[in-house]
């Protein structure tokens, strides 16, 4: 929701008077976001920096992504 408020404030600050903003939400099961949840947990647990994924990420992440790809493609 914060990103939506940021958009509205930015549009106001730019003094744009006629703008259409469309927003949509989808409910996802917890299982469908497993990779994102595990990344977030590892950042909090291990004090990881944002760039650790850019450096290749941990091996468990590669395994988790491969498992998810296999599941989706089957």
PDB file of C-alpha atoms in Angstrom, residues 1-14 21-24:
ATOM      1  CA  UNK A   1       0.000   0.000   0.000  1.00  0.00           C
ATOM      2  CA  UNK A   2       2.904   2.341   0.678  1.00  0.00           C
ATOM      3  CA  UNK A   3       3.912   2.230  -2.977  1.00  0.00           C
ATOM      4  CA  UNK A   4       0.405   3.325  -3.994  1.00  0.00           C
ATOM      5  CA  UNK A   5       0.536   6.249  -1.558  1.00  0.00           C
ATOM      6  CA  UNK A   6       3.972   7.169  -2.922  1.00  0.00           C
ATOM      7  CA  UNK A   7       2.534   7.276  -6.458  1.00  0.00           C
ATOM      8  CA  UNK A   8      -0.321   9.531  -5.386  1.00  0.00           C
ATOM      9  CA  UNK A   9       1.985  11.898  -3.517  1.00  0.00           C
ATOM     10  CA  UNK A  10       4.388  12.037  -6.446  1.00  0.00           C
ATOM     11  CA  UNK A  11       1.574  12.849  -8.868  1.00  0.00           C
ATOM     12  CA  UNK A  12       0.418  15.622  -6.555  1.00  0.00           C
ATOM     13  CA  UNK A  13       3.965  16.976  -6.221  1.00  0.00           C
ATOM     14  CA  UNK A  14       4.291  16.999 -10.013  1.00  0.00           C
ATOM     15  CA  UNK A  21      -4.259   5.229 -11.725  1.00  0.00           C
ATOM     16  CA  UNK A  22      -5.222   1.569 -11.858  1.00  0.00           C
ATOM     17  CA  UNK A  23      -4.263  -0.911  -9.178  1.00  0.00           C
ATOM     18  CA  UNK A  24      -5.039  -4.613  -8.905  1.00  0.00           C
TER      19      UNK A  24
END
